[in-house]
Coordinates of C-alpha atoms in Angstrom, one line a residue:
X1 CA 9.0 -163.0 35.8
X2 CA 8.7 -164.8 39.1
X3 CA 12.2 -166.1 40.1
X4 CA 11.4 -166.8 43.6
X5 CA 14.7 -165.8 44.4
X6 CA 16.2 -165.7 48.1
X7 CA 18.8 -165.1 48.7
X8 CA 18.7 -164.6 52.9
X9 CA 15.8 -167.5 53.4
X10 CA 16.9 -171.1 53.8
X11 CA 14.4 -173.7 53.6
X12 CA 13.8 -175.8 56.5
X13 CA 13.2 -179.3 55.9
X14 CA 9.8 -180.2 57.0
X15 CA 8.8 -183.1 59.5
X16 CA 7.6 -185.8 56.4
X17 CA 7.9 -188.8 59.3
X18 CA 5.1 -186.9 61.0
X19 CA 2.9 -186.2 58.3
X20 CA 2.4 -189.6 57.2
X21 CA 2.4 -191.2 60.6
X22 CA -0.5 -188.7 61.0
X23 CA -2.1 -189.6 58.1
X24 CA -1.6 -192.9 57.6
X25 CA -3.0 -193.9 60.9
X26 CA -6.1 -191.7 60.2
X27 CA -6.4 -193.4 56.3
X28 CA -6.2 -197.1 58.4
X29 CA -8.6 -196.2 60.9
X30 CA -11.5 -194.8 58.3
X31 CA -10.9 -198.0 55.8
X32 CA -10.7 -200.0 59.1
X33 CA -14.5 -198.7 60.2
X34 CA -15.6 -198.1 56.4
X35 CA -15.8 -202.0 56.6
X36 CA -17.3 -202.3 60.0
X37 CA -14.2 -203.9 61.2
X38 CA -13.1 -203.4 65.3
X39 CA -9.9 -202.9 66.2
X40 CA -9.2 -206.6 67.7
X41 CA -10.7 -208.1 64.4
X42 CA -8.2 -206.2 62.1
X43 CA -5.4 -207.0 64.8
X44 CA -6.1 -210.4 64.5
X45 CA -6.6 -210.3 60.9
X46 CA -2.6 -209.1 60.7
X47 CA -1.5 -210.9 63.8
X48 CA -0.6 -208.0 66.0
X49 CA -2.0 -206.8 69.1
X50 CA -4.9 -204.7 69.5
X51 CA -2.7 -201.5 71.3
X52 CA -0.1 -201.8 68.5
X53 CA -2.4 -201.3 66.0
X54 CA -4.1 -198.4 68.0
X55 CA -0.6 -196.7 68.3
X56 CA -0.3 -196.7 64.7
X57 CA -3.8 -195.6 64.1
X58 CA -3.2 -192.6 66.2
X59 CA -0.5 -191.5 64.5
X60 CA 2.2 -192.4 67.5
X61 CA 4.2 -195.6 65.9
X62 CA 5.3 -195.6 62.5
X63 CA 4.0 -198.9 60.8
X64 CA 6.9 -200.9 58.7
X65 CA 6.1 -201.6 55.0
X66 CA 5.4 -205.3 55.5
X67 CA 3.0 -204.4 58.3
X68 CA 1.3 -201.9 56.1
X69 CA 0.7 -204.7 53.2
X70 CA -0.5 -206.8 55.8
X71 CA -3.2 -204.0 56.6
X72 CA -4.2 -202.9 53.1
X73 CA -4.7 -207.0 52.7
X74 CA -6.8 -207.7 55.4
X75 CA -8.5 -204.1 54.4
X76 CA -9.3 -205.2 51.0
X77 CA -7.4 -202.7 49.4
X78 CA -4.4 -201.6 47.5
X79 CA -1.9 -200.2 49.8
X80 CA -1.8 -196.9 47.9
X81 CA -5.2 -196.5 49.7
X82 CA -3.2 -196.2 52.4
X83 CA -0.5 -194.4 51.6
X84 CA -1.8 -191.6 50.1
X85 CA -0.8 -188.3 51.6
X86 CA -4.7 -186.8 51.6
X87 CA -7.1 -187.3 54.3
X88 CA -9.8 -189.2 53.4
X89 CA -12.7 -186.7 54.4
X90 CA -12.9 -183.2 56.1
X91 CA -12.6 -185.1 59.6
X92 CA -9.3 -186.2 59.2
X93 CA -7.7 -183.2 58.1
X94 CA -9.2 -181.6 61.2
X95 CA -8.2 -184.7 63.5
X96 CA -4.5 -184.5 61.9
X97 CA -4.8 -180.5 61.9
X98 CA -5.3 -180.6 65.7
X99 CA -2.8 -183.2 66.4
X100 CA -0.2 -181.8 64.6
X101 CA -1.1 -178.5 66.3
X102 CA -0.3 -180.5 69.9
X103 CA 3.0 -181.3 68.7
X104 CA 4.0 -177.7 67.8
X105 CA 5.9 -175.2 69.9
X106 CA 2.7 -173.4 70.8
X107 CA 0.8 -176.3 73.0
X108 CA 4.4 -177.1 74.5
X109 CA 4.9 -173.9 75.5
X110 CA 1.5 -173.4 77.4
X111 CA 2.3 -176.9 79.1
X112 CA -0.4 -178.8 77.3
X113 CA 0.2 -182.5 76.7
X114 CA -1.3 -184.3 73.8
X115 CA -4.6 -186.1 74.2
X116 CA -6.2 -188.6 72.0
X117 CA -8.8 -186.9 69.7
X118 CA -11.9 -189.1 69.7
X119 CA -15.2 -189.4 67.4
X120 CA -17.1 -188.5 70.1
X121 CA -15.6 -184.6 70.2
X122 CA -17.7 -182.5 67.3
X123 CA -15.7 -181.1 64.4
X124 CA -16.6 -177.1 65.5
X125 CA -14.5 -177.8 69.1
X126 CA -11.7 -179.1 66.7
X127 CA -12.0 -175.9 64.3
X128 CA -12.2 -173.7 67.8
X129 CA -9.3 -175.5 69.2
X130 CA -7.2 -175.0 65.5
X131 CA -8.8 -171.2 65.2
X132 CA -7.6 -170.2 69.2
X133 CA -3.7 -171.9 67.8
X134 CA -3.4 -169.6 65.1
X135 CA -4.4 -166.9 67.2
X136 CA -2.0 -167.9 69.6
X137 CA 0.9 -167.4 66.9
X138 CA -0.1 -164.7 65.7
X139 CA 0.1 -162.5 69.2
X140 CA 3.0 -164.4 69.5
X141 CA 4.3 -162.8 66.6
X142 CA 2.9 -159.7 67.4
X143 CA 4.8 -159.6 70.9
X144 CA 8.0 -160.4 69.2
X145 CA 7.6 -157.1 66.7
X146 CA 9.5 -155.0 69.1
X147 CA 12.5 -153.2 69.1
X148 CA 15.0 -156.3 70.3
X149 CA 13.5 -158.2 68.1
X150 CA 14.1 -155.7 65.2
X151 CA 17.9 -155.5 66.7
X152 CA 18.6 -158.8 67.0
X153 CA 17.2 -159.4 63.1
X154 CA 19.6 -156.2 62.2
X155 CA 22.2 -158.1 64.1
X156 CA 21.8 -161.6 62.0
X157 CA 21.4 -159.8 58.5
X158 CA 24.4 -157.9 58.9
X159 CA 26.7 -160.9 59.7
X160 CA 25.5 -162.6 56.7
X161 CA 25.7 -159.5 54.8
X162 CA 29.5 -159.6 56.1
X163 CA 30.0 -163.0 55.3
X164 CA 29.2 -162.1 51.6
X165 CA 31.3 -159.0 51.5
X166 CA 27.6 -157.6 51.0
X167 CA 28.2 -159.1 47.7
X168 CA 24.7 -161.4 46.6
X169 CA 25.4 -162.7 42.8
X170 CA 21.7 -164.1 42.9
X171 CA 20.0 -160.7 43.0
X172 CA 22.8 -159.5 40.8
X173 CA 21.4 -162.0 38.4
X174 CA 18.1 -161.3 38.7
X175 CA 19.0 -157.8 37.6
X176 CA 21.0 -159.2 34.6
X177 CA 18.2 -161.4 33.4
X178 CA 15.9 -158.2 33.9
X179 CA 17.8 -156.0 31.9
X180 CA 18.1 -158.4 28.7
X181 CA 14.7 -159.0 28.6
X182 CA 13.8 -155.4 28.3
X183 CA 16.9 -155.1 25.7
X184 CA 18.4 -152.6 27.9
X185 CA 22.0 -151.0 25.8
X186 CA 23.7 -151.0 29.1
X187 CA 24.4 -148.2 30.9
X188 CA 22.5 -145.9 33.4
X189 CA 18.8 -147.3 33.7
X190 CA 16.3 -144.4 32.0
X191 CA 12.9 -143.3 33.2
X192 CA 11.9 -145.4 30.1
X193 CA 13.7 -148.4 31.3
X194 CA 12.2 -148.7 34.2
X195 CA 8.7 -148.0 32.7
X196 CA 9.8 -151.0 30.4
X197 CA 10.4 -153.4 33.2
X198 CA 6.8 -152.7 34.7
X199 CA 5.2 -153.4 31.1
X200 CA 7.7 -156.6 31.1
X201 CA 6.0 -157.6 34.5
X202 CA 2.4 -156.8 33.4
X203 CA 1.9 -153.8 35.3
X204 CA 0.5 -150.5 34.2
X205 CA 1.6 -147.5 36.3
X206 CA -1.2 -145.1 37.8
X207 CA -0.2 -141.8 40.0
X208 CA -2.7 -140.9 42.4
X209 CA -2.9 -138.2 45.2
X210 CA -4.5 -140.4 47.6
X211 CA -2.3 -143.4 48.4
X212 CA -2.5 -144.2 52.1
X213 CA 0.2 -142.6 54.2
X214 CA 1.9 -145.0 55.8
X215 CA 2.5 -146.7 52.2
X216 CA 4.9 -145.4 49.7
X217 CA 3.2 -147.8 46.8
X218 CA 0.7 -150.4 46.5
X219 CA 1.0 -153.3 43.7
X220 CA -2.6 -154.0 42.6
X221 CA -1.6 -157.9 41.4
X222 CA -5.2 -158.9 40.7
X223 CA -5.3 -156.1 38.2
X224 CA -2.1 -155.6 37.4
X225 CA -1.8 -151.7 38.5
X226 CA 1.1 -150.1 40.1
X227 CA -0.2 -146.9 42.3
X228 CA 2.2 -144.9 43.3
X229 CA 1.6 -141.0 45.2
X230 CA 1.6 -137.7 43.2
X231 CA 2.3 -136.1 46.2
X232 CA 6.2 -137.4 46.0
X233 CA 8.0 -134.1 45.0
X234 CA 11.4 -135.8 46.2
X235 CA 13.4 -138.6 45.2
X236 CA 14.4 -140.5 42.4
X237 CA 11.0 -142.0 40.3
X238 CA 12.7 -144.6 38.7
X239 CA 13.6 -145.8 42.0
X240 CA 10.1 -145.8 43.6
X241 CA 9.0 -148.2 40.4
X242 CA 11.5 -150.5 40.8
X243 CA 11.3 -150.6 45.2
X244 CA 7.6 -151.6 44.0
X245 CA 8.1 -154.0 41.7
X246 CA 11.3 -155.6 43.0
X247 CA 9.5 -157.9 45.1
X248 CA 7.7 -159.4 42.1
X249 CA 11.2 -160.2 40.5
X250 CA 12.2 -161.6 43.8
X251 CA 8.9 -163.8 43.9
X252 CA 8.4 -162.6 47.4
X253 CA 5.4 -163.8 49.8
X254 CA 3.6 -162.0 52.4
X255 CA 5.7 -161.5 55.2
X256 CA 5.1 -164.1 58.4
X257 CA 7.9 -162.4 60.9
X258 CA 9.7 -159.1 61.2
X259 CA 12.9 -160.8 60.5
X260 CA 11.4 -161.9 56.8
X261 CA 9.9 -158.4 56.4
X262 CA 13.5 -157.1 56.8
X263 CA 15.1 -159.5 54.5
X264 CA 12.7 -158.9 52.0
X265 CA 13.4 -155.0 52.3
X266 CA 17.1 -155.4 51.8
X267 CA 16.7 -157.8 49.2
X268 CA 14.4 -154.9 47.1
X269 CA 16.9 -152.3 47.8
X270 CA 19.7 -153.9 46.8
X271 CA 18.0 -155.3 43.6
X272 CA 16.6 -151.6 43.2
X273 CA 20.3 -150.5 43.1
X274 CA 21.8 -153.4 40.8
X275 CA 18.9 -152.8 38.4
X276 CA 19.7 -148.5 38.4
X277 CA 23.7 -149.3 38.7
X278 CA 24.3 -152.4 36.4
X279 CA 27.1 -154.5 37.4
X280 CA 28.0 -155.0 34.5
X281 CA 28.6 -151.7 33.6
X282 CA 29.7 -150.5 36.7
X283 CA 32.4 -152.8 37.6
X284 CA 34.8 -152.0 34.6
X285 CA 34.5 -148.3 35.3
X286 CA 35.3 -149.0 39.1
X287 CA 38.1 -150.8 37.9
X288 CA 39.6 -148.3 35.6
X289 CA 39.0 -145.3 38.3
X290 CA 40.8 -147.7 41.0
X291 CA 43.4 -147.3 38.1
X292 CA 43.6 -143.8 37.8
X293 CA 43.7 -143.4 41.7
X294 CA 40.0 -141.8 41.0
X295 CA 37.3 -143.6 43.2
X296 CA 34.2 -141.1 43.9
X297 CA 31.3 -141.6 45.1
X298 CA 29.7 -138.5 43.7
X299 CA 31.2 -139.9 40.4
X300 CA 29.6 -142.5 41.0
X301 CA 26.0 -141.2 41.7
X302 CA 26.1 -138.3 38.8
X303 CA 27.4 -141.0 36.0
X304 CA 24.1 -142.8 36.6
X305 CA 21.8 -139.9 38.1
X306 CA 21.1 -141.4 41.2
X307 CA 21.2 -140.1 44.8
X308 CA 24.4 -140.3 47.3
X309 CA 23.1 -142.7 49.1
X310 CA 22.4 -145.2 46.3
X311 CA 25.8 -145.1 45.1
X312 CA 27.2 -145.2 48.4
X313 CA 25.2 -148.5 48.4
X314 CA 25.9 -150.1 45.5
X315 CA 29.8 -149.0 46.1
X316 CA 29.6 -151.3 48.7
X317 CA 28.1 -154.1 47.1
X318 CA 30.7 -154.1 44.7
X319 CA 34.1 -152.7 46.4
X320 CA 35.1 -155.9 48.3
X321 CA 34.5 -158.8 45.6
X322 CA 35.6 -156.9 42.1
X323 CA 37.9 -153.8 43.2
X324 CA 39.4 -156.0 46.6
X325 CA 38.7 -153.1 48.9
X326 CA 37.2 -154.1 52.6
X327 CA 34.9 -150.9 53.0
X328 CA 32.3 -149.6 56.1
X329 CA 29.1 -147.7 55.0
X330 CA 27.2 -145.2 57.4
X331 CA 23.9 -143.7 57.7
X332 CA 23.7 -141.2 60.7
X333 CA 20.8 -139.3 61.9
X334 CA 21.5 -135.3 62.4
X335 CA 20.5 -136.4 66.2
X336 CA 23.5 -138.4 65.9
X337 CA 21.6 -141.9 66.1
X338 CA 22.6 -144.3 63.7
X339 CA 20.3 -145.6 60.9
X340 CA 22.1 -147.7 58.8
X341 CA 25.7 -149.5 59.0
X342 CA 28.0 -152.2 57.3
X343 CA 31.5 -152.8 57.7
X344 CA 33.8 -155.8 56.4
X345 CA 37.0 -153.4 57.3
X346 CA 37.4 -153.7 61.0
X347 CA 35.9 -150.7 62.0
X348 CA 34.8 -150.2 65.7
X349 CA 31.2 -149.4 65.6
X350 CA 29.5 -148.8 68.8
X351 CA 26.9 -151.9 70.1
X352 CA 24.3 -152.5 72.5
X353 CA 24.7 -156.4 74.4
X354 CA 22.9 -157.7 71.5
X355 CA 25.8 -156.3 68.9
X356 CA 22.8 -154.5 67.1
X357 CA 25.1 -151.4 65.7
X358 CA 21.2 -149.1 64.6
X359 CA 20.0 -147.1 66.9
X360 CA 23.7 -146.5 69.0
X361 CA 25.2 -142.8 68.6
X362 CA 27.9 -142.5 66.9
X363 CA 30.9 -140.9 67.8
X364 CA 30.7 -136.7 67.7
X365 CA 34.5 -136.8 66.0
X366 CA 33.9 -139.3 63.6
X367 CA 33.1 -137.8 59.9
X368 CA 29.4 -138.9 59.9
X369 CA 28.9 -136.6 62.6
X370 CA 31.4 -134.0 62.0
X371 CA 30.1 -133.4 58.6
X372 CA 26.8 -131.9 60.0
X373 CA 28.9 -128.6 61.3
X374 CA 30.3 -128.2 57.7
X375 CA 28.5 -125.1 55.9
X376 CA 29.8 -126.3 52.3
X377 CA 27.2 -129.1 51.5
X378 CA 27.6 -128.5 47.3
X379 CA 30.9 -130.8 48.1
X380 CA 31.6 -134.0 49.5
X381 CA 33.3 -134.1 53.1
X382 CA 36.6 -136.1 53.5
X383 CA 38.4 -136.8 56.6
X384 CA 41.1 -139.1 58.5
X385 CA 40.0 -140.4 61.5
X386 CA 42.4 -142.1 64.3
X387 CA 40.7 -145.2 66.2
X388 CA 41.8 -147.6 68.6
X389 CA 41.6 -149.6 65.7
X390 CA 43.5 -147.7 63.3
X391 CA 43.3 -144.4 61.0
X392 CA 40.7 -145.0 58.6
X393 CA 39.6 -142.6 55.7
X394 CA 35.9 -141.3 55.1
X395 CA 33.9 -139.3 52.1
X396 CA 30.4 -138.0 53.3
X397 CA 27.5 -136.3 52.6
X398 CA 24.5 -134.6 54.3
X399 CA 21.1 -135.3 52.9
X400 CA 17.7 -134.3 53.2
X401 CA 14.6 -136.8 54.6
X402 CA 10.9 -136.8 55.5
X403 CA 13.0 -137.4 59.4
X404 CA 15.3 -134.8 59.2
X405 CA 18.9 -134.5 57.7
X406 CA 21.3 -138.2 57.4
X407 CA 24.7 -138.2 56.8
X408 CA 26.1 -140.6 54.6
X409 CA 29.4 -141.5 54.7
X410 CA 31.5 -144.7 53.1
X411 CA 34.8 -145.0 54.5
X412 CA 37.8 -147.5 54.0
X413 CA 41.3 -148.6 56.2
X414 CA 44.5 -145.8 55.8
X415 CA 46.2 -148.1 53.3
X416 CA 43.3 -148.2 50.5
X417 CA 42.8 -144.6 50.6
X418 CA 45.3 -144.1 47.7
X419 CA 42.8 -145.4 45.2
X420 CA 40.5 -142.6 46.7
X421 CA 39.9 -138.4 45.3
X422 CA 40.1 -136.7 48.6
X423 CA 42.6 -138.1 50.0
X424 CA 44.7 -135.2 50.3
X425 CA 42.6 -133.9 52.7
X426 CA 43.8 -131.8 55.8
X427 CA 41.0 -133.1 57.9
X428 CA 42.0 -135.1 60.6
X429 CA 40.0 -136.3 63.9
X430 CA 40.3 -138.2 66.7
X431 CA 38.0 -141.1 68.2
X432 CA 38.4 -143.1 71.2
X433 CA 34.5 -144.2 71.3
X434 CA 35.2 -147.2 73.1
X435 CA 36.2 -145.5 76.2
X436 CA 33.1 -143.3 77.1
X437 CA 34.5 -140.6 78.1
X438 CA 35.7 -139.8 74.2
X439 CA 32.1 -138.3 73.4
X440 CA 29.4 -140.3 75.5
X441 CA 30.3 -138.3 78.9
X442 CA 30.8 -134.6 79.2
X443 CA 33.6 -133.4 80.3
X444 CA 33.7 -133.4 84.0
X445 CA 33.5 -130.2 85.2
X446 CA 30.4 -129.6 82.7
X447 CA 28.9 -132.8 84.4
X448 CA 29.0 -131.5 88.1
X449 CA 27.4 -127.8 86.6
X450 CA 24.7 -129.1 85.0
X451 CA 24.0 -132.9 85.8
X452 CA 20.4 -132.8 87.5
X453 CA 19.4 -129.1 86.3
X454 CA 18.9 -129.6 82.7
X455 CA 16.4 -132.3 81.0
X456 CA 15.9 -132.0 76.9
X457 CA 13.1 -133.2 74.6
X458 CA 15.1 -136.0 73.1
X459 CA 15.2 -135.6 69.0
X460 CA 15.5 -139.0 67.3
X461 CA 14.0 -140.6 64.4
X462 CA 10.6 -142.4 65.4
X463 CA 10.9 -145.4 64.0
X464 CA 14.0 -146.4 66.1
X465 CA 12.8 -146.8 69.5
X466 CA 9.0 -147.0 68.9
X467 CA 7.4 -150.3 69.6
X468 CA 7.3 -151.8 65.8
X469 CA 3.4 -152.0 64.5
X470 CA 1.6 -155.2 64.1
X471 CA 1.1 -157.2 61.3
X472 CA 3.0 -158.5 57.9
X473 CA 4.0 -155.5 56.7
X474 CA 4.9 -153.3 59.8
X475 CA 4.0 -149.9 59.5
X476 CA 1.1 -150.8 57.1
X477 CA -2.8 -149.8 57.9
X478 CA -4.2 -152.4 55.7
X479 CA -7.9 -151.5 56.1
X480 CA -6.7 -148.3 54.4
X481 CA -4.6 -150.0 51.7
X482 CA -7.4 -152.5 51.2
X483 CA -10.0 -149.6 51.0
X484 CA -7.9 -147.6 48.3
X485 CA -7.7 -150.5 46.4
X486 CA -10.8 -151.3 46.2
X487 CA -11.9 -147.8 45.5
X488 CA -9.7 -147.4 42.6
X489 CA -10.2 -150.7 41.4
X490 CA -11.0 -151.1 37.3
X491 CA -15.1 -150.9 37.0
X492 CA -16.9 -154.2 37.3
X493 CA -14.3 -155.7 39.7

């Protein structure tokens, strides 16, 4: 099943005008010489001047259709000949390769201007010339893997996110379709479901306790294995399957920029969740808790045995379009750094200049941070919190990770917290985070004691502040992953 779903990408028209200008000019010029034809003798043949023609050979004036017959005419040959969008031998493409190359962003930007690409210049300067471009882009896109870049892609993917009340029916589809073609009952997703879905997609699944470490599974496509690590004591398994094959469903290519990479992560964990949490299951028991003045989360996450955090998730997915509650979901690092973050309800989440909201600290009174002092973590944490933008109402939890303990909290404005359990809660705070001295400055008399005599080992997660790896799939040592799989590929491959 390969959808080719997308639901973040939009395509961008692509410059058609240029691509036959290119290519036509190149088609005339070889049928022009093919016939031992100058350039005067086929101007005069048409009736056009010598430097017209030679504009339109080099791809710089775009010939009318009259003009074009006129050509194929005095040519000898049909004008398809000349309009066909294929170059008629391996020098063209690399002429139009290179000329299209001195177009692009990359030649502007180093302040080269176009120059006419003659016969007389061999075909390896032109590969050189087309091999030191995509070399070019690719450090270019290297440079731009850095932690603004990774902000200011947070930054655009949550606004559409917002737009979309986090709500994507494509991918909600996609599960759907998914799901009936397994014959799934309904209900919770079982361990046998999900091994279903990887038959359905023609993989077979192998557990191995050498899968490269900065991977958490590897897709063999060629021989249609999914290799996931033994080593994995945490965490739900039907959920590592599905994170693996999700991308398969979605039709996904390799990664060209860290903003795609991203999108293409979100897109698999939200599939992940609608596939483990069908909507259309979970929707009419939403509604009939909203009923009963009975939203959980936790009910939530034990009626389909998955973890907090996924049915914190997939709450928010489907709060604002089917139940009509505007809801804010928050993943905060025990360091107080925040990991995660969506809001369609107002809330005032700290930002940097770029608005990025990952990475800020969040507020030491607010319930994602005040739940980390709690000793009772058998039950969820409820609490009322007074903002300068209102008294809104949170449930959270702490949980374990390979980085330490998150706390994950979903939270909603003071007047939907009667569809809520918890809301009788006692717990009350206060925030004022947009003023710095709430939580961001120390008090001042603790400021003059100890300003200048104390310096800590800061403790936040690594991936936050790092400079992002290279390559498609950030993170990713690819000589390793390309040595596993060659090593465990099936004999005679």
């Amino acid at each position: 099943m390969d959808t080719g779903v997308s639901v973040f990408s939009a395509s961008l028209p692509l410059d058609d005008e240029e691509v036959d200008t290119l290519t036509i000019g190149r088609r005339i010029r070889q049928l022009r010489t093919a016939r031992g034809l100058t350039l005067d003798d086929l101007a005069a043949a048409v009736g056009r001047a010598p430097s017209q023609l030679s504009m339109i050979e080099n791809g710089h004036r775009e010939a009318k259709l009259t003009l074009l017959q006129a050509i194929a005419r005095a040519l000898e040959c049909r004008l398809d000949a000349i309009l066909d969008a294929e170059p008629l031998d391996a020098r063209a493409a690399l002429e139009i390769s290179v000329e299209r190359a001195m177009r692009g962003p990359t030649f502007q930007a180093l302040g080269i201007a176009p120059f006419r690409v003659g016969r007389s210049v061999p075909d390896e300067v032109l590969a050189a010339m087309l091999a030191l471009q995509g070399e070019i882009e690719r450090l270019r896109e290297e440079r731009s893997a850095t932690p603004e870049e990774a902000r200011r892609a947070n930054v655009a993917l949550r606004r559409l996110m917002r737009t979309q009340d986090n709500h994507f029916p494509d991918l909600e589809r996609v599960a759907s379709e998914m799901l009936d073609a397994i014959d799934h009952p309904g209900g919770p997703l079982t361990q046998r479901g999900a091994s279903d879905i990887a038959a359905h997609l023609g993989f077979t699944l192998h557990y191995v306790p050498d899968l490269p470490s900065s991977t958490r599974s590897i897709a063999d496509a060629r021989n249609g294995r999914l290799y996931l690590s033994t080593r994995v004591a945490k965490g739900d398994p039907r959920a590592a399957v599905l994170q693996a094959l999700s991308s398969r469903m979605l039709g996904h290519g390799e990664p060209t920029s860290y903003d795609e990479f991203l999108r293409q992560r979100v897109e698999t964990n939200y599939l992940t969740g609608a596939l483990l949490l069908p909507e259309a299951h979970v929707v009419p028991a939403l509604r009939e808790a909203k009923e009963r003045r009975a939203l959980s989360i936790e009910d939530l996450r034990d009626a389909y045995s998955v973890s907090y955090e996924t049915a914190a998730h997939r709450f928010t997915n489907l709060a604002t379009v089917h139940l009509g509650i505007p809801v804010h979901f928050l993943k905060v690092h025990e360091s107080g750094t925040i990991t995660k973050a969506y809001e369609n309800d107002d809330v005032n989440f700290p930002t940097d200049r770029l608005g990025s909201i990952e990475g800020q600290m969040c507020c030491r009174r607010w319930t994602s941070r005040v739940v980390f002092d709690e000793d009772d973590r058998f039950n969820p944490y409820y609490q009322y919190t007074d903002t300068g933008n209102g008294t809104y109402w949170c449930t959270a939890r702490v949980e374990q990770s390979s980085e330490g303990a998150h706390s994950v909290s979903v939270g909603v404005r003071f007047d939907d917290t009667k569809w809520f359990r918890g809301r009788d809660t006692l717990n009350r705070g206060v925030s004022r985070h947009a003023v710095e001295t709430c939580c961001r400055r120390a008090p001042a008399e603790l400021e003059a004691a100890w300003r200048g005599r104390a310096w800590p080992n800061v403790r936040t997660p690594r991936t936050l502040l790092a400079t992002l790896p290279t390559g498609a799939f950030p993170g990713v040592d690819t000589t390793e992953m390309y040595e596993f799989l060659q090593a465990h590929a099936p004999t005679g491959e």
